[in-house]
Short mmCIF file of N, CA and C and ligand atoms in Angstrom, two decimals:
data_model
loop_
_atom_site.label_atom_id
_atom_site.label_comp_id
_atom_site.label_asym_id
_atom_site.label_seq_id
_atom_site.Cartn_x
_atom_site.Cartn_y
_atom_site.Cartn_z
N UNK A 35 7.47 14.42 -19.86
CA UNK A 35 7.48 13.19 -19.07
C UNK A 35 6.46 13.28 -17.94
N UNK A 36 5.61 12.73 -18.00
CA UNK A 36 4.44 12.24 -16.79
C UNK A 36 4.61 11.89 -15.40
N UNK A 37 4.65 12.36 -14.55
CA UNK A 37 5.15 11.10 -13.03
C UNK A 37 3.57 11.04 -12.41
N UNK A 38 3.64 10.21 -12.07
CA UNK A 38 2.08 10.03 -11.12
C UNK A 38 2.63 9.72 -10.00
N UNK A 39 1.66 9.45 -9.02
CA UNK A 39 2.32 8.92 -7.57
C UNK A 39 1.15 7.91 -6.82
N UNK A 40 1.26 6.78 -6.95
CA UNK A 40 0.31 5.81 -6.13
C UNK A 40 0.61 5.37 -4.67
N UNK A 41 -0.10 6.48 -3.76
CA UNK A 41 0.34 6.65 -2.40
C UNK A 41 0.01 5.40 -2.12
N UNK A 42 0.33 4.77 -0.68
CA UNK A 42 -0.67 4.08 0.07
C UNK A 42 0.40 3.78 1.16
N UNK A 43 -0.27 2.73 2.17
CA UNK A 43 0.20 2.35 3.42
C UNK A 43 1.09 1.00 3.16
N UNK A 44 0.93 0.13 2.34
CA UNK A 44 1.62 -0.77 1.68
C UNK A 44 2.24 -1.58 2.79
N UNK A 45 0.77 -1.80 3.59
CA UNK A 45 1.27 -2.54 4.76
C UNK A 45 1.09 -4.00 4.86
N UNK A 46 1.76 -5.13 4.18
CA UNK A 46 2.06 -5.14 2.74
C UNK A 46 1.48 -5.16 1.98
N UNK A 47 2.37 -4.73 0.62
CA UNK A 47 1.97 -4.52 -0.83
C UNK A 47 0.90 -5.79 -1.11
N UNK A 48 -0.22 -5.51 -2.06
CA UNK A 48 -0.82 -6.88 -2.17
C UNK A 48 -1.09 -6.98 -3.64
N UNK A 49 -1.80 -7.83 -4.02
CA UNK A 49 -2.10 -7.92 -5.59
C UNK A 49 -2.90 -6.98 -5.95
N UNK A 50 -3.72 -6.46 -5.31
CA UNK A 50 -4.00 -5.38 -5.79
C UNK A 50 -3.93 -4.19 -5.72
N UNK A 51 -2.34 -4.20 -4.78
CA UNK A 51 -1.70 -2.37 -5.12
C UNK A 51 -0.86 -2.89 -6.52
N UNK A 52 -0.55 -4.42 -6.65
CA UNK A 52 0.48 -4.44 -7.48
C UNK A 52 -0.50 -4.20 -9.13
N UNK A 53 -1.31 -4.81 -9.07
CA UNK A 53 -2.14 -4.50 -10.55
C UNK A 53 -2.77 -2.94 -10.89
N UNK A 54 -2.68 -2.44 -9.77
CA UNK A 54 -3.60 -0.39 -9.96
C UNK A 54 -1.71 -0.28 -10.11
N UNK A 55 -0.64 -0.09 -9.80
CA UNK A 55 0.54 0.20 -10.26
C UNK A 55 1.16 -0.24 -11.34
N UNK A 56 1.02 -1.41 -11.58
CA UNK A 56 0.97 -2.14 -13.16
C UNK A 56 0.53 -1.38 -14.42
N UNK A 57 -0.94 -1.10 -13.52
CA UNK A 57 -1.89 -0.51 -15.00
C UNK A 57 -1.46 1.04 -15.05
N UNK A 58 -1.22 1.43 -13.58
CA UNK A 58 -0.69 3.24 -14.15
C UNK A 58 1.00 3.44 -14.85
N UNK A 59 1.51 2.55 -14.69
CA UNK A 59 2.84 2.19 -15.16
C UNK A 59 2.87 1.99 -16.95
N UNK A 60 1.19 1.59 -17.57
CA UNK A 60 1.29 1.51 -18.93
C UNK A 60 0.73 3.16 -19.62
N UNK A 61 -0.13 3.75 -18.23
CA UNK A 61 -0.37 4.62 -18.79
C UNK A 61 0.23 5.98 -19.04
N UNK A 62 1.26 5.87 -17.76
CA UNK A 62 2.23 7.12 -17.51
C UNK A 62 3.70 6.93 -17.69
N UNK A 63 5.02 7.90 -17.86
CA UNK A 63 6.19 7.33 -17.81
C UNK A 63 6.65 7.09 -16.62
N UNK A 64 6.21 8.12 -16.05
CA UNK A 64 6.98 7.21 -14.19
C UNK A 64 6.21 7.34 -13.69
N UNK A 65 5.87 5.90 -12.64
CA UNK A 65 5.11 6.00 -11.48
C UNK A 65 6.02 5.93 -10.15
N UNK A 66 5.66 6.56 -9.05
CA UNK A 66 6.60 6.35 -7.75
C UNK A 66 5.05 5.67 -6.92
N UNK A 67 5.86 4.69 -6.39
CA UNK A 67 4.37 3.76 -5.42
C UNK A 67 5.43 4.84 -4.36
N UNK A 68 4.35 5.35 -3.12
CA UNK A 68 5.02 6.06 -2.37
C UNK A 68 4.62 5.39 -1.04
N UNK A 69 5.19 4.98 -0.08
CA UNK A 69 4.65 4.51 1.43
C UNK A 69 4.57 5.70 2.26
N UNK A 70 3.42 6.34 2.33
CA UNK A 70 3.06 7.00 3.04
C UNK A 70 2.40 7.31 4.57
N UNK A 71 2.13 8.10 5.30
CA UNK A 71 2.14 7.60 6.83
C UNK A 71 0.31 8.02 6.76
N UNK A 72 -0.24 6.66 6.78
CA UNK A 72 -1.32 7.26 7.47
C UNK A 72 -1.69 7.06 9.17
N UNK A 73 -2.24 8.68 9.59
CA UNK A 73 -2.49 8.90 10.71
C UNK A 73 -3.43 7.75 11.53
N UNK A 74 -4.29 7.05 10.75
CA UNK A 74 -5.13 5.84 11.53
C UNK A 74 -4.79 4.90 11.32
N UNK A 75 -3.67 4.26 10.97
CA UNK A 75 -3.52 2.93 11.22
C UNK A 75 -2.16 2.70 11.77
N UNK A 76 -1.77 1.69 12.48
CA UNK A 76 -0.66 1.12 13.00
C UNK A 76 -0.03 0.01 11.85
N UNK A 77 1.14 0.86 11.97
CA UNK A 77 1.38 -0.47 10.28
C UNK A 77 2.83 -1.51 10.88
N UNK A 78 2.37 -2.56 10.77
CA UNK A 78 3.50 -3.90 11.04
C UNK A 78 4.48 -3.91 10.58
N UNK A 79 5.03 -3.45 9.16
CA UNK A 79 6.31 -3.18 8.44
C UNK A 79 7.20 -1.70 8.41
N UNK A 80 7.92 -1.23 8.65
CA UNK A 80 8.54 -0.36 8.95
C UNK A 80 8.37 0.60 7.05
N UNK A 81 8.55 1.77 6.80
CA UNK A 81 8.30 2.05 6.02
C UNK A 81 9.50 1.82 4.87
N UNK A 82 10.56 1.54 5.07
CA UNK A 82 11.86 1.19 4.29
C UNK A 82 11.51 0.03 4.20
N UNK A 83 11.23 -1.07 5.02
CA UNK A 83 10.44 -2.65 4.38
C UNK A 83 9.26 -2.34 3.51
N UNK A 84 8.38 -1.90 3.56
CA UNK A 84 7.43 -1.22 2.61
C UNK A 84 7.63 -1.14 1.60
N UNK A 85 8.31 -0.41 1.38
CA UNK A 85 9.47 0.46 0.42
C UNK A 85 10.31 -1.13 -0.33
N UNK A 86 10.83 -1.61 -0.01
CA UNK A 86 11.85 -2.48 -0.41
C UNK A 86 10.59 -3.73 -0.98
N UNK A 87 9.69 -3.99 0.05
CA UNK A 87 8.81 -4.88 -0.63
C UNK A 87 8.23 -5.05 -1.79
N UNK A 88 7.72 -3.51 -2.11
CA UNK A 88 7.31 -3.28 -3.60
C UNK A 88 8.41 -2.67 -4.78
N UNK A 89 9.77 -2.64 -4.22
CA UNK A 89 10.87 -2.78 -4.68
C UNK A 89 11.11 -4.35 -5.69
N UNK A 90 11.15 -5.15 -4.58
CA UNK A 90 11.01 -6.50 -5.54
C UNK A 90 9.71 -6.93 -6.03
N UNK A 91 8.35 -6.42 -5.84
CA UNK A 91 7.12 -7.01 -6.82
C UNK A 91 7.40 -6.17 -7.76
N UNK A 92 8.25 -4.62 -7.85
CA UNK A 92 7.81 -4.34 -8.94
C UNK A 92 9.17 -4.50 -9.88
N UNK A 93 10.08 -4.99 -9.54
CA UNK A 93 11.35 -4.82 -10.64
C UNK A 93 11.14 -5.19 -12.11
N UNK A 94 10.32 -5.56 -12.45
CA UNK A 94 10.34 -6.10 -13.91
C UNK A 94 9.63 -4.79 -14.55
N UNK A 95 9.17 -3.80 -13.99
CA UNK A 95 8.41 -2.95 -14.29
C UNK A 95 9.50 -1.49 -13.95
N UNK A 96 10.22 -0.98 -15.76
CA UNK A 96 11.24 -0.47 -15.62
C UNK A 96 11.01 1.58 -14.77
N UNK A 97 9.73 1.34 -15.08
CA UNK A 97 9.09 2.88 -15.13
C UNK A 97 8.55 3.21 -13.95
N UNK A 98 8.62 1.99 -12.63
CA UNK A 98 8.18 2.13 -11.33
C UNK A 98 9.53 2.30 -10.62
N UNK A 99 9.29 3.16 -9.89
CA UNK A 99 10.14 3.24 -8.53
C UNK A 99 9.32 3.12 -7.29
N UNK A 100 10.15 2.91 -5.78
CA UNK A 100 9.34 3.29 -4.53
C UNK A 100 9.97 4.22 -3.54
N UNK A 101 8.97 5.04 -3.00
CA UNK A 101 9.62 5.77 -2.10
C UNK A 101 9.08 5.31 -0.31
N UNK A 102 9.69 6.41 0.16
CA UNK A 102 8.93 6.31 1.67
C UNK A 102 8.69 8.21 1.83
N UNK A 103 7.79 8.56 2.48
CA UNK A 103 7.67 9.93 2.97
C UNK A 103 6.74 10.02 4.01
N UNK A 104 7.26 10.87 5.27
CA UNK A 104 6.66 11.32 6.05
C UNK A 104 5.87 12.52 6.42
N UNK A 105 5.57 13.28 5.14
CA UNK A 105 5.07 14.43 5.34
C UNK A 105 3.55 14.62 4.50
N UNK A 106 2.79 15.60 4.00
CA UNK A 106 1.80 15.57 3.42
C UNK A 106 2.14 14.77 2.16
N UNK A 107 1.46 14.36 1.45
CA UNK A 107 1.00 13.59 0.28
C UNK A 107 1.19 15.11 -0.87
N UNK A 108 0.39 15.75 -0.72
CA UNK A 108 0.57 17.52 -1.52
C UNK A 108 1.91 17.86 -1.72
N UNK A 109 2.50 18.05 -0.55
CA UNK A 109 3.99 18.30 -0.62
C UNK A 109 4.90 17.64 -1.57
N UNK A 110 4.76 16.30 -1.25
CA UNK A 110 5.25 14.98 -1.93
C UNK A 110 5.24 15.83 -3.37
N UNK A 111 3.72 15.40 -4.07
CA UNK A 111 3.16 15.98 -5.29
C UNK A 111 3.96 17.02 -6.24
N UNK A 112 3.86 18.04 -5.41
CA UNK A 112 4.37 19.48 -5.60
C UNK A 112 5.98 19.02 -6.09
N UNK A 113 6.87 18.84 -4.72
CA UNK A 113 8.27 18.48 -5.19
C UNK A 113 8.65 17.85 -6.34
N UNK A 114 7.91 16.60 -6.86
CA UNK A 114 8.55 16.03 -7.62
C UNK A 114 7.72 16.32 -8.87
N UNK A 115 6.56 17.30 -9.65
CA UNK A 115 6.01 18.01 -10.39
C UNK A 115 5.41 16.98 -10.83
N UNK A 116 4.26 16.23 -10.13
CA UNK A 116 3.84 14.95 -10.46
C UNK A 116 2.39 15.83 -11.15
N UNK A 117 1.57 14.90 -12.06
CA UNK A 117 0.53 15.34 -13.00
C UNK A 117 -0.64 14.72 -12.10
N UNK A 118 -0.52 13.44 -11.54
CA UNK A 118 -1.58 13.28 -10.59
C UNK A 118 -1.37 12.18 -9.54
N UNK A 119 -2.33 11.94 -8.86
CA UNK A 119 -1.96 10.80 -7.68
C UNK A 119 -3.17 9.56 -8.34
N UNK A 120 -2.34 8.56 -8.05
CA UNK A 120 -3.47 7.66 -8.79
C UNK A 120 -3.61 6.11 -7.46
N UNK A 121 -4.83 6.12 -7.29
CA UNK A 121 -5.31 5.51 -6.62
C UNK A 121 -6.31 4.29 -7.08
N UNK A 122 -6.33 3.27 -6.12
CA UNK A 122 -7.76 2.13 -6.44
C UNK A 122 -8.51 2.24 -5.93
N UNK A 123 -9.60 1.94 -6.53
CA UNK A 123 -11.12 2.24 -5.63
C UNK A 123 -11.10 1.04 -5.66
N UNK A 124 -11.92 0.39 -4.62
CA UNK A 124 -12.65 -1.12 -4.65
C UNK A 124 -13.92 -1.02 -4.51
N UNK A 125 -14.28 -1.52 -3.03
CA UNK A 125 -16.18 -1.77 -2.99
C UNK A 125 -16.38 -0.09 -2.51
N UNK A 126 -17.76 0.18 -2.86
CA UNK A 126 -18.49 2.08 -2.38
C UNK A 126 -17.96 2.37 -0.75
N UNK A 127 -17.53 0.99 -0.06
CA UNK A 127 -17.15 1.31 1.00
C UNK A 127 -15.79 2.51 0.94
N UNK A 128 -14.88 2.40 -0.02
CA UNK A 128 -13.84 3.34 -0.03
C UNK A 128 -14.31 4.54 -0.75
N UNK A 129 -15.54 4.26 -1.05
CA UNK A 129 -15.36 6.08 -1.77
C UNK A 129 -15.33 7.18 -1.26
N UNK A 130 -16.35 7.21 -0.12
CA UNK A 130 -16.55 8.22 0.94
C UNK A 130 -14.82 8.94 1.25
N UNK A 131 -14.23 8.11 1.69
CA UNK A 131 -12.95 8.79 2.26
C UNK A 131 -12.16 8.75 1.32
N UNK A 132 -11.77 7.89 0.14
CA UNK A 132 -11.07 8.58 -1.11
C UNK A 132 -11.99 9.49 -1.95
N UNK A 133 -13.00 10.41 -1.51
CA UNK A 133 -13.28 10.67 -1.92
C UNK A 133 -13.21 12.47 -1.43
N UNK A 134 -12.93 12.13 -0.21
CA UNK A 134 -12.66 13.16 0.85
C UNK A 134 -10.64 13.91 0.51
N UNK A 135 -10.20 12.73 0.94
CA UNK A 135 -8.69 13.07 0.05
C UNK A 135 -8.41 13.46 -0.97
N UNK A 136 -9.15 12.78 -2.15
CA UNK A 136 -8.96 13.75 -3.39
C UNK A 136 -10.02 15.04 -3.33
N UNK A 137 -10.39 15.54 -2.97
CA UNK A 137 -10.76 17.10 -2.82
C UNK A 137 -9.82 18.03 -1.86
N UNK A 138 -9.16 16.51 -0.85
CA UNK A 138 -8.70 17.67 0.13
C UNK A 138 -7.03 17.84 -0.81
N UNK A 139 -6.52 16.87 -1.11
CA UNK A 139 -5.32 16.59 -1.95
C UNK A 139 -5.52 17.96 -2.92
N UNK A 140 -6.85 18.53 -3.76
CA UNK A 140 -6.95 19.39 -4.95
C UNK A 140 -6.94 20.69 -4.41
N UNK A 141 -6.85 20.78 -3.28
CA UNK A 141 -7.21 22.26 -2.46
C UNK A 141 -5.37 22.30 -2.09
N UNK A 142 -5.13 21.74 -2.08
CA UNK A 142 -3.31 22.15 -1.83
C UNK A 142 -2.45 21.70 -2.96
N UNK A 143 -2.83 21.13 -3.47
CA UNK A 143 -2.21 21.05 -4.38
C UNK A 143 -2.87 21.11 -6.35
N UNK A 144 -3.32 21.85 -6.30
CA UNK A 144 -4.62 21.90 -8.01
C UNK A 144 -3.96 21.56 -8.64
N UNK A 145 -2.72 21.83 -9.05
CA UNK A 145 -2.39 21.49 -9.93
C UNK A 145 -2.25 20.03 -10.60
N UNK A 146 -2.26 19.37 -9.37
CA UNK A 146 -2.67 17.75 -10.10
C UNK A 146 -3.71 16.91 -9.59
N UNK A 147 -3.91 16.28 -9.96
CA UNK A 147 -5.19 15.51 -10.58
C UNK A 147 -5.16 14.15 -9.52
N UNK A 148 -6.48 13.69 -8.86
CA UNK A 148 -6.40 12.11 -8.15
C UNK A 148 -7.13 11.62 -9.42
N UNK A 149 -6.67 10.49 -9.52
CA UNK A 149 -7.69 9.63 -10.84
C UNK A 149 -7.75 8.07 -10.36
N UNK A 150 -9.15 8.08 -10.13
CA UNK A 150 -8.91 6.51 -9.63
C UNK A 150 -8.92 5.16 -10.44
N UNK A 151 -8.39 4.15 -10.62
CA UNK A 151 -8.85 2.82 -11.34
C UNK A 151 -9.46 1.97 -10.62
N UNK A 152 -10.15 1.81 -11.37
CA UNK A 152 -11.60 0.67 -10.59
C UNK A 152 -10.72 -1.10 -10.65
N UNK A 153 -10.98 -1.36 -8.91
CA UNK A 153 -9.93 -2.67 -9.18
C UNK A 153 -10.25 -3.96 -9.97
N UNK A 154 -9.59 -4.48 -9.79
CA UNK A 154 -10.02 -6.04 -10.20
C UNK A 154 -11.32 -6.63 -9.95
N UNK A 155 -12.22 -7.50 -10.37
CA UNK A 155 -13.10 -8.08 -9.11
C UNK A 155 -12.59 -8.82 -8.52
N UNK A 156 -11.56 -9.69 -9.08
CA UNK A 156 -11.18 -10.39 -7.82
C UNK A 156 -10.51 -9.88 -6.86
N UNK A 157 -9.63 -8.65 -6.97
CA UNK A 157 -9.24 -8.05 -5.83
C UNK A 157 -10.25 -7.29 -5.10
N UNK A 158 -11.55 -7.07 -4.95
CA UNK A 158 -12.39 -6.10 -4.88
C UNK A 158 -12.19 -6.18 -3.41
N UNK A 159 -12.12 -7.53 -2.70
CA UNK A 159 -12.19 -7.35 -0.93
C UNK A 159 -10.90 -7.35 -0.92
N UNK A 160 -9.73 -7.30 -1.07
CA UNK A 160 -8.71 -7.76 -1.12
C UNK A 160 -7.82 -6.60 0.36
N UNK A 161 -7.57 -6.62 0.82
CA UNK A 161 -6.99 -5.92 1.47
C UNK A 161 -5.96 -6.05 2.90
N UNK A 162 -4.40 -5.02 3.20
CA UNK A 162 -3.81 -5.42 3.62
C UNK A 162 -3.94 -6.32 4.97
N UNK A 163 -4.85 -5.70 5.93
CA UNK A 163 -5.08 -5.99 7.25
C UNK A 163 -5.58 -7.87 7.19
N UNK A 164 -6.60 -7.87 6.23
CA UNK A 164 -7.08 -9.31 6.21
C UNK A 164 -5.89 -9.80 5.42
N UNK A 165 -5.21 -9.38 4.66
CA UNK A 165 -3.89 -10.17 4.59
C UNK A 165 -3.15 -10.94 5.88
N UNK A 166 -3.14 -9.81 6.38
CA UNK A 166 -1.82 -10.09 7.94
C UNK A 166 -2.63 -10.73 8.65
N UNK A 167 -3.89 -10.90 8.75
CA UNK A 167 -4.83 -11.75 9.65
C UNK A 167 -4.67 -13.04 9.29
N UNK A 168 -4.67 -13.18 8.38
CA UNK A 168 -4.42 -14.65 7.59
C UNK A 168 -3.08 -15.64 8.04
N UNK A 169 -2.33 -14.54 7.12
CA UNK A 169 -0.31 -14.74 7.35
C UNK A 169 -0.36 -14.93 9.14
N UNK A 170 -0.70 -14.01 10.06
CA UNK A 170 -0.45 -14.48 11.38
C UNK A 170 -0.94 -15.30 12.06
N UNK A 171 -1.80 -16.40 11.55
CA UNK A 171 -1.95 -17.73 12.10
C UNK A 171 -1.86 -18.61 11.25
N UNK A 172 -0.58 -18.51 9.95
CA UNK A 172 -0.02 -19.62 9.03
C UNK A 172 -0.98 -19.94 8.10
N UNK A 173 -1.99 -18.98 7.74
CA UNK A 173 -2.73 -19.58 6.45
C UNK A 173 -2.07 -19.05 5.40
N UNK A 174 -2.42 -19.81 4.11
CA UNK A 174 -1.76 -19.42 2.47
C UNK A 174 -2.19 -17.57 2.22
N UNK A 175 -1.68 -17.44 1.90
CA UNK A 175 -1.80 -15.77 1.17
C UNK A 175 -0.99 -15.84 -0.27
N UNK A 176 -0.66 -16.65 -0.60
CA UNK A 176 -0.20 -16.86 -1.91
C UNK A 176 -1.10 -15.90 -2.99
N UNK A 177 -2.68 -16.03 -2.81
CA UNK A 177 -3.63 -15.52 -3.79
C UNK A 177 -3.46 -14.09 -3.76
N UNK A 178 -3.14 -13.66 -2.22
CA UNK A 178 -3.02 -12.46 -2.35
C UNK A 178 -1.82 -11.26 -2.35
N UNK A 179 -0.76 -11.74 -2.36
CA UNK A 179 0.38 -11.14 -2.32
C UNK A 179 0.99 -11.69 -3.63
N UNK A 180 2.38 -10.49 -3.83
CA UNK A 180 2.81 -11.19 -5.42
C UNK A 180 3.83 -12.25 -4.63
N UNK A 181 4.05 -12.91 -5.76
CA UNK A 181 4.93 -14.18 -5.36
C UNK A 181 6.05 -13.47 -4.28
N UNK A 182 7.13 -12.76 -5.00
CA UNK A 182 8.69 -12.10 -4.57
C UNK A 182 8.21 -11.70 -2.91
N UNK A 183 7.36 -11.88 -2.46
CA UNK A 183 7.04 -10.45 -0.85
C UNK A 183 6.85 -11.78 -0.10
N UNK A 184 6.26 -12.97 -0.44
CA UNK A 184 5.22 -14.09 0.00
C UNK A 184 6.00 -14.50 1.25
N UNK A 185 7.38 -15.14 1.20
CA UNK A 185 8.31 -15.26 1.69
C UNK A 185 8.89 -14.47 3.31
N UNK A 186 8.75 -13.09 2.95
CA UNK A 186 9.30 -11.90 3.57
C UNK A 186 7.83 -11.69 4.76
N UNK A 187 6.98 -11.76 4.12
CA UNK A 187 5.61 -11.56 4.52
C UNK A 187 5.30 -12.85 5.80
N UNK A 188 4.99 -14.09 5.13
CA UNK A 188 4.56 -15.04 5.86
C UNK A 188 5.42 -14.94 7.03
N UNK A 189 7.38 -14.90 6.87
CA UNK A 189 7.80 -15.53 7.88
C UNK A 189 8.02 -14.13 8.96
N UNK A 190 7.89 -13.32 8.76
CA UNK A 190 7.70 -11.50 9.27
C UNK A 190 6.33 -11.96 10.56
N UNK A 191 5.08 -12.03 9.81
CA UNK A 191 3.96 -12.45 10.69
C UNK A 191 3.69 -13.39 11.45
N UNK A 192 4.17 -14.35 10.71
CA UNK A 192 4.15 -15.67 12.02
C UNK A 192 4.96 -15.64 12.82
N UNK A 193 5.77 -15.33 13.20
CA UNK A 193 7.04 -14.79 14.15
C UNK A 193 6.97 -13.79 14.90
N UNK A 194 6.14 -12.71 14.29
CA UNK A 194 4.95 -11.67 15.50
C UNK A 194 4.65 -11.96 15.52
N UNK A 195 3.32 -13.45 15.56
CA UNK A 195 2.23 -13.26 16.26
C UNK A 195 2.66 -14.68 17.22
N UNK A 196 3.90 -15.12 17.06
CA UNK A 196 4.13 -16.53 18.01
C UNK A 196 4.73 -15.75 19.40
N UNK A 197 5.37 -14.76 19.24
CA UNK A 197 6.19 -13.92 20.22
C UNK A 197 5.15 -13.09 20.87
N UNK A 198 4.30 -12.66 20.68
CA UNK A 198 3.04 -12.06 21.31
C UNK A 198 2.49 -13.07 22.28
N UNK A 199 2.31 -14.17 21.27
CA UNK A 199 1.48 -16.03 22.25
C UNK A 199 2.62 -15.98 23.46
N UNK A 200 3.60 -16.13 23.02
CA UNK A 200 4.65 -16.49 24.38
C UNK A 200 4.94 -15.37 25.21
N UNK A 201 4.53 -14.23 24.85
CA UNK A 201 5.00 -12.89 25.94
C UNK A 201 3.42 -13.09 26.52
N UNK A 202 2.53 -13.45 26.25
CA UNK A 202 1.32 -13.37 26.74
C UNK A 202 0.40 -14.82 27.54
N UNK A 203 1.70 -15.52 27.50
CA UNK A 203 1.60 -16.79 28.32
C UNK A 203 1.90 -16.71 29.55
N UNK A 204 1.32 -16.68 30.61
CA UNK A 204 1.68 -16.82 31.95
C UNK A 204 2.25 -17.91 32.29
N UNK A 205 3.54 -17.98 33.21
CA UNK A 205 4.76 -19.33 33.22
C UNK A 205 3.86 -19.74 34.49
N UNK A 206 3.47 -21.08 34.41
CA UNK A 206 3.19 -21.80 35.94
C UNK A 206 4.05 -21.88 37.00
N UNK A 207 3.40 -21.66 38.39
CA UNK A 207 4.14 -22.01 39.39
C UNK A 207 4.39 -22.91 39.52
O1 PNS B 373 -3.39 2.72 1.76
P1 PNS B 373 -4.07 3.81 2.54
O2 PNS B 373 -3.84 3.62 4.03
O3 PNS B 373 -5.53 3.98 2.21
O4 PNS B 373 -3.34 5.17 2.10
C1 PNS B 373 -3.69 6.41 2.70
C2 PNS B 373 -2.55 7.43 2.48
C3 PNS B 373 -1.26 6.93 3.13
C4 PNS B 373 -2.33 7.62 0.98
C5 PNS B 373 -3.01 8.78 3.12
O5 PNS B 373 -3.26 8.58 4.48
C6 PNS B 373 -1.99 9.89 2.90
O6 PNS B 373 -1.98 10.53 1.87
N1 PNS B 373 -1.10 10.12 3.90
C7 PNS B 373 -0.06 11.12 3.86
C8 PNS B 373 -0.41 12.32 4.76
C9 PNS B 373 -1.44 13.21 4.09
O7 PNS B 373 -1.17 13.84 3.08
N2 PNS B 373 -2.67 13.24 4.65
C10 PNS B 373 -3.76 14.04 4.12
C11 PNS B 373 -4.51 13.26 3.04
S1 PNS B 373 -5.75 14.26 2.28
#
């Protein structure tokens, strides 16, 4: 039995973590999408919302699970005797540093493998941050999130970013 592991920040899940998990889901028997902590970014969803989000994009998909972990990505690997970590590349802008992780990922852990899938084109810019940029001043993200999150997502962001407007309003004398 195969497990792979498609780390990421899944801050939220978007269409195109959901299609690179889709496609490793036909190729392996289990995939775990894992929400993992990365050190440079500040992420808006707590990692159990994370977790639960790609819980419901992926339920129809019997061979995915999700986790949350706070520790190395290697570690992760190791414990659960995964064969490799499988990741999306998009534009050459991500290669440099997924490119840096999977060497540093193979030095602690050799025994398994990063293998990347080349995304969609239409997902090629696709990504979480310009998601939440969108969602927090009420534009559609429909295109880019799966339907089941759309909901959870929109009304999550517009509700931070209206409470920010009003904590950052000075009350007249
Ligand atoms: O979606 P992202 O933010 O590009 O995912 C990056 C992530 C979370 C997979 C990466 O930062 C990671 O593996 N974090 C866990 C901690 C770790 O193992 N860091 C060393 C990576 S070589």
């Amino acid at each position: 039995m195969a497990t792979v592991i498609c780390p990421g920040s899944f801050d939220p899940i978007t269409k195109g973590h959901l299609d690179i998990i889709t496609r490793a889901s036909r190729l392996f028997d289990n995939v775990i999408a894992l929400v993992a902590i990365n050190a440079n970014k500040k992420p808006s969803f707590s990692p159990e919302e994370r977790a639960e989000m790609i819980r419901k994009a992926t339920a129809h998909l019997p061979n995915v699970t999700a986790d949350t972990y706070e520790g190395l990505l290697a570690d992760y690997v190791r414990e659960k005797g995964a064969i490799a970590i499988v990741k999306g590349l998009r534009a050459m802008s991500d290669f440099e540093y997924e490119f840096q992780m999977a060497l540093t990922n193979k030095r602690l852990v050799p025994e398994a493998d990063t293998i990347f899938l080349t995304t969609k084109a239409e997902n090629m810019y696709l990504n979480s941050s310009l998601v939440k940029q969108v969602a927090s001043f009420g534009g559609n993200i429909s295109d880019f999130v799966p339907p089941e999150v759309l909901g959870d997502i929109r009304e999550r962001l517009y509700r931070q970013k209206k409470e920010e407007k009003n904590q950052g309003e000075v009350t007249p004398k």
